[in-house]
Coordinates of C-alpha atoms in Angstrom, one line a residue:
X1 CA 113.8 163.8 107.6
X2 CA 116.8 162.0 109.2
X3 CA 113.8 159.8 111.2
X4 CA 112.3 158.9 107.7
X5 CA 115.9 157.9 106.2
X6 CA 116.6 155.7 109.6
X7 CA 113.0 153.7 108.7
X8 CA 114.2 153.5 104.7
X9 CA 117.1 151.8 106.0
X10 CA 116.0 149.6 108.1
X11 CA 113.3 148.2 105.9
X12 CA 116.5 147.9 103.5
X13 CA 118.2 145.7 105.6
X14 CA 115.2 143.8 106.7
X15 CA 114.7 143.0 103.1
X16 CA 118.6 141.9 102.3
X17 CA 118.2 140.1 105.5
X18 CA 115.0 138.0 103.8
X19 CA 116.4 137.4 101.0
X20 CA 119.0 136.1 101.9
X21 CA 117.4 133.6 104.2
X22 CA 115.5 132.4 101.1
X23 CA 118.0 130.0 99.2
X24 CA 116.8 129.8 95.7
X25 CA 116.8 125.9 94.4
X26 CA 117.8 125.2 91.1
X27 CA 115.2 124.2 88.5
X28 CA 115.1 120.9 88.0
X29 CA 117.4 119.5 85.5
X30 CA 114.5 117.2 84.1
X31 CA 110.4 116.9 84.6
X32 CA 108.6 114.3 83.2
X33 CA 105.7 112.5 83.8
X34 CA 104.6 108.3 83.2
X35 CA 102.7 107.8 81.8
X36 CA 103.8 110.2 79.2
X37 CA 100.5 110.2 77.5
X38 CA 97.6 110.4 80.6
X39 CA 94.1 111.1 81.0
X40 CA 92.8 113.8 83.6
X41 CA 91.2 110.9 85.5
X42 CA 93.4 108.4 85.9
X43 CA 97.0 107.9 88.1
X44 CA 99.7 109.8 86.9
X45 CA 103.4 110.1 88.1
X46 CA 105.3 113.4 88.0
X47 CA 109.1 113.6 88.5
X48 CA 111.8 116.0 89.4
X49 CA 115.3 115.3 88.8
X50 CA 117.2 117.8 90.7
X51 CA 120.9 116.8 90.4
X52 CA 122.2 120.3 89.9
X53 CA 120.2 122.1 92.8
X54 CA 123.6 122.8 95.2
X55 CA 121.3 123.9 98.0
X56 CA 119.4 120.3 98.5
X57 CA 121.1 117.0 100.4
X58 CA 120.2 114.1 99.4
X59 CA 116.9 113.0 100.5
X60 CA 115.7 116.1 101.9
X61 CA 111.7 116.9 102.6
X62 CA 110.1 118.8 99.3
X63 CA 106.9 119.9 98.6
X64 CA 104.8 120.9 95.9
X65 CA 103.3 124.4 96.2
X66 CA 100.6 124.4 93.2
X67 CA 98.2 127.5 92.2
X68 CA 97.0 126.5 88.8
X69 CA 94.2 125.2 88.6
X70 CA 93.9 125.5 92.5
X71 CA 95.8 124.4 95.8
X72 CA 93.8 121.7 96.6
X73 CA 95.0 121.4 100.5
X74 CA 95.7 125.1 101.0
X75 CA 99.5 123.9 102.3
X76 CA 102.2 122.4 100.9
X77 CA 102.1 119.3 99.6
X78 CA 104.9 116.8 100.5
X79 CA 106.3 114.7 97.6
X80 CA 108.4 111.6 97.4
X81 CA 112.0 111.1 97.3
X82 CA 112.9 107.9 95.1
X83 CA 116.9 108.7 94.9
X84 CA 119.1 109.6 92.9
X85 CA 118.5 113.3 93.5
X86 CA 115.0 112.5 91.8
X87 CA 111.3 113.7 93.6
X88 CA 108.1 112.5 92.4
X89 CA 104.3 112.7 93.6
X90 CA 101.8 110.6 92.2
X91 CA 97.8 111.7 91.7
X92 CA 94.8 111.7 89.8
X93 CA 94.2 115.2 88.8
X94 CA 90.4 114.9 89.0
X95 CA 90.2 113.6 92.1
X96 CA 93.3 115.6 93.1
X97 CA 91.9 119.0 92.4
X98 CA 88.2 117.9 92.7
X99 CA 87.2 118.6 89.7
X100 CA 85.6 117.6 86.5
X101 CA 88.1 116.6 83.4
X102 CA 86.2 119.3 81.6
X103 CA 86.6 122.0 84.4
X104 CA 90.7 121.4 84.6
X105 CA 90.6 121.6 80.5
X106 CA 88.9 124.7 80.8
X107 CA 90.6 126.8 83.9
X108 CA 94.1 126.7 82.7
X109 CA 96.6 125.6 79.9
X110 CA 98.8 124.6 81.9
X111 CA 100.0 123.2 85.4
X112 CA 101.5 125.9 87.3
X113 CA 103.5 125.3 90.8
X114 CA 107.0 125.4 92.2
X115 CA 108.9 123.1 94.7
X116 CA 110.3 124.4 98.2
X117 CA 111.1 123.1 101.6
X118 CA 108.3 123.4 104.8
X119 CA 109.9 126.7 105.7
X120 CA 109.3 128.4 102.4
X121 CA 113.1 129.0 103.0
X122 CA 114.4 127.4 99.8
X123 CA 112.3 127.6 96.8
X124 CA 112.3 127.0 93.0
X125 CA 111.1 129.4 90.2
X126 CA 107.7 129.0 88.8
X127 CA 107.6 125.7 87.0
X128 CA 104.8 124.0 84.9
X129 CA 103.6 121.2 82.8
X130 CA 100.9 121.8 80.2
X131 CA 97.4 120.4 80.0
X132 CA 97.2 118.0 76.7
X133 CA 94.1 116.6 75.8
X134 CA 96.3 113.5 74.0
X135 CA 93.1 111.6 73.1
X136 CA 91.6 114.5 71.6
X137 CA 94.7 115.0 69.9
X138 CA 95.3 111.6 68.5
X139 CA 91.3 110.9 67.0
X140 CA 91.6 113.8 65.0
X141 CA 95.2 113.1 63.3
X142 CA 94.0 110.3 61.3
X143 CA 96.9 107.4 62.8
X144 CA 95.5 103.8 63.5
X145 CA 98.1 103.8 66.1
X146 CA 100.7 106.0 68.1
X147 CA 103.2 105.7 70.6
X148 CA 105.1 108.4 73.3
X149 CA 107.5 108.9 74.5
X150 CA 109.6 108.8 71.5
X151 CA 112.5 107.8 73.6
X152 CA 111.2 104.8 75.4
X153 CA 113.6 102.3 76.9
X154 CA 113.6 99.1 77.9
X155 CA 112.9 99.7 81.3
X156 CA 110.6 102.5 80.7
X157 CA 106.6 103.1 80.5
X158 CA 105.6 103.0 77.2
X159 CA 102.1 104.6 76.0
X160 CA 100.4 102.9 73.3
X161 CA 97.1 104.1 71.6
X162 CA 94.9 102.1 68.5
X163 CA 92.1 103.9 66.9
X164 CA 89.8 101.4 66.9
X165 CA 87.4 103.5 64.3
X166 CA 89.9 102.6 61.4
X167 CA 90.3 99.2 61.5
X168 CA 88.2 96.9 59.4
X169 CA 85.9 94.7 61.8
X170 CA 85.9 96.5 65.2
X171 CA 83.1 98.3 64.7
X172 CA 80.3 97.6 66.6
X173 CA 82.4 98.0 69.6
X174 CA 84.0 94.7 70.5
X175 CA 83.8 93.4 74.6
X176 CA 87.3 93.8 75.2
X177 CA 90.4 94.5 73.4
X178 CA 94.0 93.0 73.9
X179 CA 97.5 92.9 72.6
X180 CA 99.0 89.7 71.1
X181 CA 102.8 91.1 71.3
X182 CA 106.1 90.5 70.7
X183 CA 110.3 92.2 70.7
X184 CA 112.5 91.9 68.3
X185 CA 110.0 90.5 65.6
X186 CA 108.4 88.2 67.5
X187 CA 111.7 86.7 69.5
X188 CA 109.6 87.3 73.5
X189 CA 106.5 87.1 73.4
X190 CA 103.4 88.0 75.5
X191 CA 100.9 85.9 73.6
X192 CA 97.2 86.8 73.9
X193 CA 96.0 83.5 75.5
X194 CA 92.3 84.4 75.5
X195 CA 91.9 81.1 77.9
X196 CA 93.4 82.6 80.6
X197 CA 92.0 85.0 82.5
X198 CA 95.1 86.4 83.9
X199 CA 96.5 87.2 80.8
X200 CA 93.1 88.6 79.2
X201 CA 93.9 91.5 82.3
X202 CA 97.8 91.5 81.2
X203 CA 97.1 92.1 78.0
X204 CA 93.9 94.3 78.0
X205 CA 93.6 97.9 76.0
X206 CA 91.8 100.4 78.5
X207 CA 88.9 102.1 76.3
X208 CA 88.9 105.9 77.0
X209 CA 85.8 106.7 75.1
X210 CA 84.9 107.3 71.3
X211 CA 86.4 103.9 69.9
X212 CA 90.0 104.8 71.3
X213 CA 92.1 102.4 73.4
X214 CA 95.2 103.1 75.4
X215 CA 98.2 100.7 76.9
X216 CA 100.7 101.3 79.4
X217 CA 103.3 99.0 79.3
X218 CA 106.9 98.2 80.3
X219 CA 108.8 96.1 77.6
X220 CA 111.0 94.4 79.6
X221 CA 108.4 93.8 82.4
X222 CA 105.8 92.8 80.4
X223 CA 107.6 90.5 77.8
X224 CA 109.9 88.8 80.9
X225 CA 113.5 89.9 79.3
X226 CA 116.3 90.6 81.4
X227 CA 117.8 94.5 81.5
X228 CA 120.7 93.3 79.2
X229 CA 118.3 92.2 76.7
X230 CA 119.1 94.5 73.8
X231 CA 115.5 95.9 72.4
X232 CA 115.3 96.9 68.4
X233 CA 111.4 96.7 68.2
X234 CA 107.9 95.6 69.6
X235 CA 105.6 94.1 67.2
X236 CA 101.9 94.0 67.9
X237 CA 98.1 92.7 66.8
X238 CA 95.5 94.1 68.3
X239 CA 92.7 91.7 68.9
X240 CA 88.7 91.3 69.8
X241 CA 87.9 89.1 72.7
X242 CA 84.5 87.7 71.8
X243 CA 83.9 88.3 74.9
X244 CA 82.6 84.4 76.1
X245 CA 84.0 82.9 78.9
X246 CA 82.7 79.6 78.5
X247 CA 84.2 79.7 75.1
X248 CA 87.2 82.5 75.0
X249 CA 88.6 83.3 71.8
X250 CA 89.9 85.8 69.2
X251 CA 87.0 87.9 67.9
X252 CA 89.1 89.5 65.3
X253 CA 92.1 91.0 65.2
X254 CA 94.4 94.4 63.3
X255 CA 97.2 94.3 60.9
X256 CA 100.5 93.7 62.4
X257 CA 102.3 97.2 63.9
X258 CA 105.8 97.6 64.3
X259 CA 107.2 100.4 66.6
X260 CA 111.6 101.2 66.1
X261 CA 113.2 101.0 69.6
X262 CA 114.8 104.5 69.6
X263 CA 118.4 104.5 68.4
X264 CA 117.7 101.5 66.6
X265 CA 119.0 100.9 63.1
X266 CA 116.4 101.0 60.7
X267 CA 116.3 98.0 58.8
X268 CA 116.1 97.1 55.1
X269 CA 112.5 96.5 53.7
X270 CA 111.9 92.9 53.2
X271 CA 112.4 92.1 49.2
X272 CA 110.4 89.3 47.4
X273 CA 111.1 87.8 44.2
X274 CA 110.9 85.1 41.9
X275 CA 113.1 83.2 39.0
X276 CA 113.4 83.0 36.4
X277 CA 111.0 85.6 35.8
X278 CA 108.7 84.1 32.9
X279 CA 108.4 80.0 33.2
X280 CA 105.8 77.1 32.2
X281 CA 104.5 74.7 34.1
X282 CA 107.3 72.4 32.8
X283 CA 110.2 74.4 35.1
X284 CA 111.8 74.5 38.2
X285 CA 110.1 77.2 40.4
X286 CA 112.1 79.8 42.9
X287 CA 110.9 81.9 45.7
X288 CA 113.1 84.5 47.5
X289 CA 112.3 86.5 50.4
X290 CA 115.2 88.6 51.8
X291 CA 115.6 90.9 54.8
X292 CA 113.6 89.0 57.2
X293 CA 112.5 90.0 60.2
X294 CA 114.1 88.1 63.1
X295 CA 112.1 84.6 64.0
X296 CA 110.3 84.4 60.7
X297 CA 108.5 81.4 59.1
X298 CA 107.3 81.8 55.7
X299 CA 104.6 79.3 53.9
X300 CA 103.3 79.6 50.7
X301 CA 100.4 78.1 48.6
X302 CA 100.6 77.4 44.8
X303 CA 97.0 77.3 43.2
X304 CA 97.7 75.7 40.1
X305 CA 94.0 74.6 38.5
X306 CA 92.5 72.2 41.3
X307 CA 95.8 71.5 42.9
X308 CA 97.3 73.2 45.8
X309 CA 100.9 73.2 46.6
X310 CA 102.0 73.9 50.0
X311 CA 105.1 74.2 51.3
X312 CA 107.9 76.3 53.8
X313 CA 110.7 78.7 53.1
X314 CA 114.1 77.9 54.2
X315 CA 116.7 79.9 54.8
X316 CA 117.9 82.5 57.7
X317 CA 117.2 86.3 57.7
X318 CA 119.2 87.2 55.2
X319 CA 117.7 85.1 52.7
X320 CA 114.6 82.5 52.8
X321 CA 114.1 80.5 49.9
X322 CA 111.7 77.6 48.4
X323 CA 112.1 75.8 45.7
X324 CA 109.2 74.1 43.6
X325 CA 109.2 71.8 40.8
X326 CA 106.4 72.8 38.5
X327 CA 107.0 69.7 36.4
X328 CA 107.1 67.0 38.9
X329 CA 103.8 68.5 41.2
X330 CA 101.7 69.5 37.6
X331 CA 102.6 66.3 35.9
X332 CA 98.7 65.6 36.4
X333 CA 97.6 69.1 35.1
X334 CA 96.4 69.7 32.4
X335 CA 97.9 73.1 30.4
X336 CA 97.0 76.0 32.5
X337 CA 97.4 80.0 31.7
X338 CA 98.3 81.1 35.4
X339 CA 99.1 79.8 39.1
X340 CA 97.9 81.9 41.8
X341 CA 100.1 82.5 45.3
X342 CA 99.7 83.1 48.7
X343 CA 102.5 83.4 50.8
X344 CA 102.2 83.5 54.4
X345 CA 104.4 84.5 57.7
X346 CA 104.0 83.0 61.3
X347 CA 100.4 82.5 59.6
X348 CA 99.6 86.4 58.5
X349 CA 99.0 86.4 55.1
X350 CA 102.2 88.9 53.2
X351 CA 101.2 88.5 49.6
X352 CA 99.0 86.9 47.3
X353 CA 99.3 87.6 43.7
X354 CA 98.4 86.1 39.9
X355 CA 101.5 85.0 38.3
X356 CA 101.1 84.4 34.1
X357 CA 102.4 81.3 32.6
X358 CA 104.2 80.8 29.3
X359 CA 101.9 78.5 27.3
X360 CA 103.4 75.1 27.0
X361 CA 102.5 75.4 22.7
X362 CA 105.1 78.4 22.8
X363 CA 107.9 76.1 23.7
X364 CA 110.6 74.9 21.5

């Protein structure tokens, strides 16, 4: 009896004496991966911010000890110190775990590993990051475009995708498809200068089946700002390439899309009006457009019987204005029940509309 309560012992302090040789790290503070939106089968970035775990120095060898949806290796799998108390190992899951995207859909729902030194000496809890089919996701919610992260920055990857299927004129499937961009309503621009074939790569959606496109992009990167540029919003077309090198140019192109920078104010709606309200063809005309958006031109055409008017706003953001003499530029019109308008911005059509005259016989 006393023999089998020696052994109990023993393997008692064996045990304490185990666990207490195995330092336990602290979960991560952070995980996130860029791109935040990612396919099974192409690069993908994971990150560990670990400022908190007490038990690390700076720099020290990690590695990644995965068993969901397999080890691929068997051992641990070193990952990458890029400062800051921040790891990171970069992969392509299909290639990665040698497998099909359909097979890593189907073993689990999510990512399951934990990080730990060579030794298995110091160790995090089980950590994991779930399996999203984004694509799937985003064709069935009915959005011409979305965007992720939410809290993108400046400096940051920035996942953009376009449903191509709801967009007037893409469909049959167009040879390529590109951004013509811009922050800040236009202010820096990355142009879609189908010309160049360096910029047809820049700016190039990648098609990942189905009529859905996806961008990776880093706004300050990719537009050429400096860090202390201060970001409200990126505006964007997407456009056809026709596809024709000896002869490049827009195929087509989408409505104008605006994402909000995070944080960022949310501006006023842009107003448009005219005064006075009922006129002839006799009066002085006045077009107001207020709350612009920042670098804005606005043109607008008059249709007045055979004549056209044209002319340009002016004006800042606040208020852009045009003013039109109805008598002077109709002097050779004969009496006319209507003029019809078009107005215009950096040459996107805004509004066109019928606008009722009062007959020149009602006038005293």
């Amino acid at each position: 009896m006393k023999k089998a309560i020696y052994v109990f012992i023993g393997f008692l302090l064996l045990s304490l004496n185990t666990l207490n040789a195995q330092q336990a790290i602290a979960d991560p503070d952070k995980m996130w991966t860029v791109p935040s939106v990612y396919t099974m089968d192409e690069p993908v970035t994971w990150y560990f911010d670990l400022s908190s775990a007490s038990t690390l120095a700076d720099g020290e060898n990690l590695y990644l000890w995965i068993w969901a949806p397999t080890n691929p290796t068997g051992n641990p799998i070193p990952i990458k110190y890029e400062g800051d108390r921040v790891w990171s190992i970069s992969f392509t899951p299909t290639q990665f775990f040698n497998m099909t995207v359909e097979q890593l859909f189907a073993n689990t729902e999510n990512f399951y590993f934990l990080l730990r030194d060579l030794d298995g000496n110091k160790l995090t809890g089980t950590l994991s990051f779930p399996k999203v089919n984004y694509i799937k996701e985003f064709s069935e919610s009915g959005k011409v475009i979305d965007f992720a992260p939410s809290n993108f920055q400046l400096g940051s990857t920035l996942t953009i995708l376009f449903n191509s299927n709801l967009v007037d004129g893409f469909n049959p499937a167009p040879s390529t498809v590109h951004m013509h961009g811009g922050l800040n309503d236009w202010d820096a621009q990355q142009q879609f200068q189908a010309w160049l074939p360096e910029i047809r790569e820049k700016t190039k959606f990648r098609h990942v089946g189905n009529g859905i496109y996806k961008k990776d992009l880093v706004p300050q990167t990719y537009f050429g700002v400096s860090e202390e540029y201060e970001m409200e919003n990126l505006v964007f077309l997407v456009v056809k390439y026709n596809g024709n090198d000896a002869a490049p140019d827009w195929a087509g192109a989408s409505p104008d899309y605006k994402i909000l920078a995070p944080d960022a104010p949310i501006p006023p709606a842009p107003v448009f009006y005219y005064f006075p309200q009922k006129f002839s063809q006799l009066d002085m005309l006045t077009l107001v457009r207020k709350n612009n958006e920042r670098a804005t031109s606005l043109e607008y055409t008059i249709t007045a019987g055979t004549k056209n008017i044209t002319g340009e706003f002016n004006g800042n953001m606040t208020e852009l204005r045009a003013n039109i003499n109805l008598l002077s530029e109709l002097n050779s019109v004969g009496p006319i029940s209507k003029i019809g308008l078009v107005v215009k911005r950096n040459g996107i059509e805004i509004l066109r509309t019928d606008i009722p005259l009062v007959p020149t016989s009602e006038l005293e």
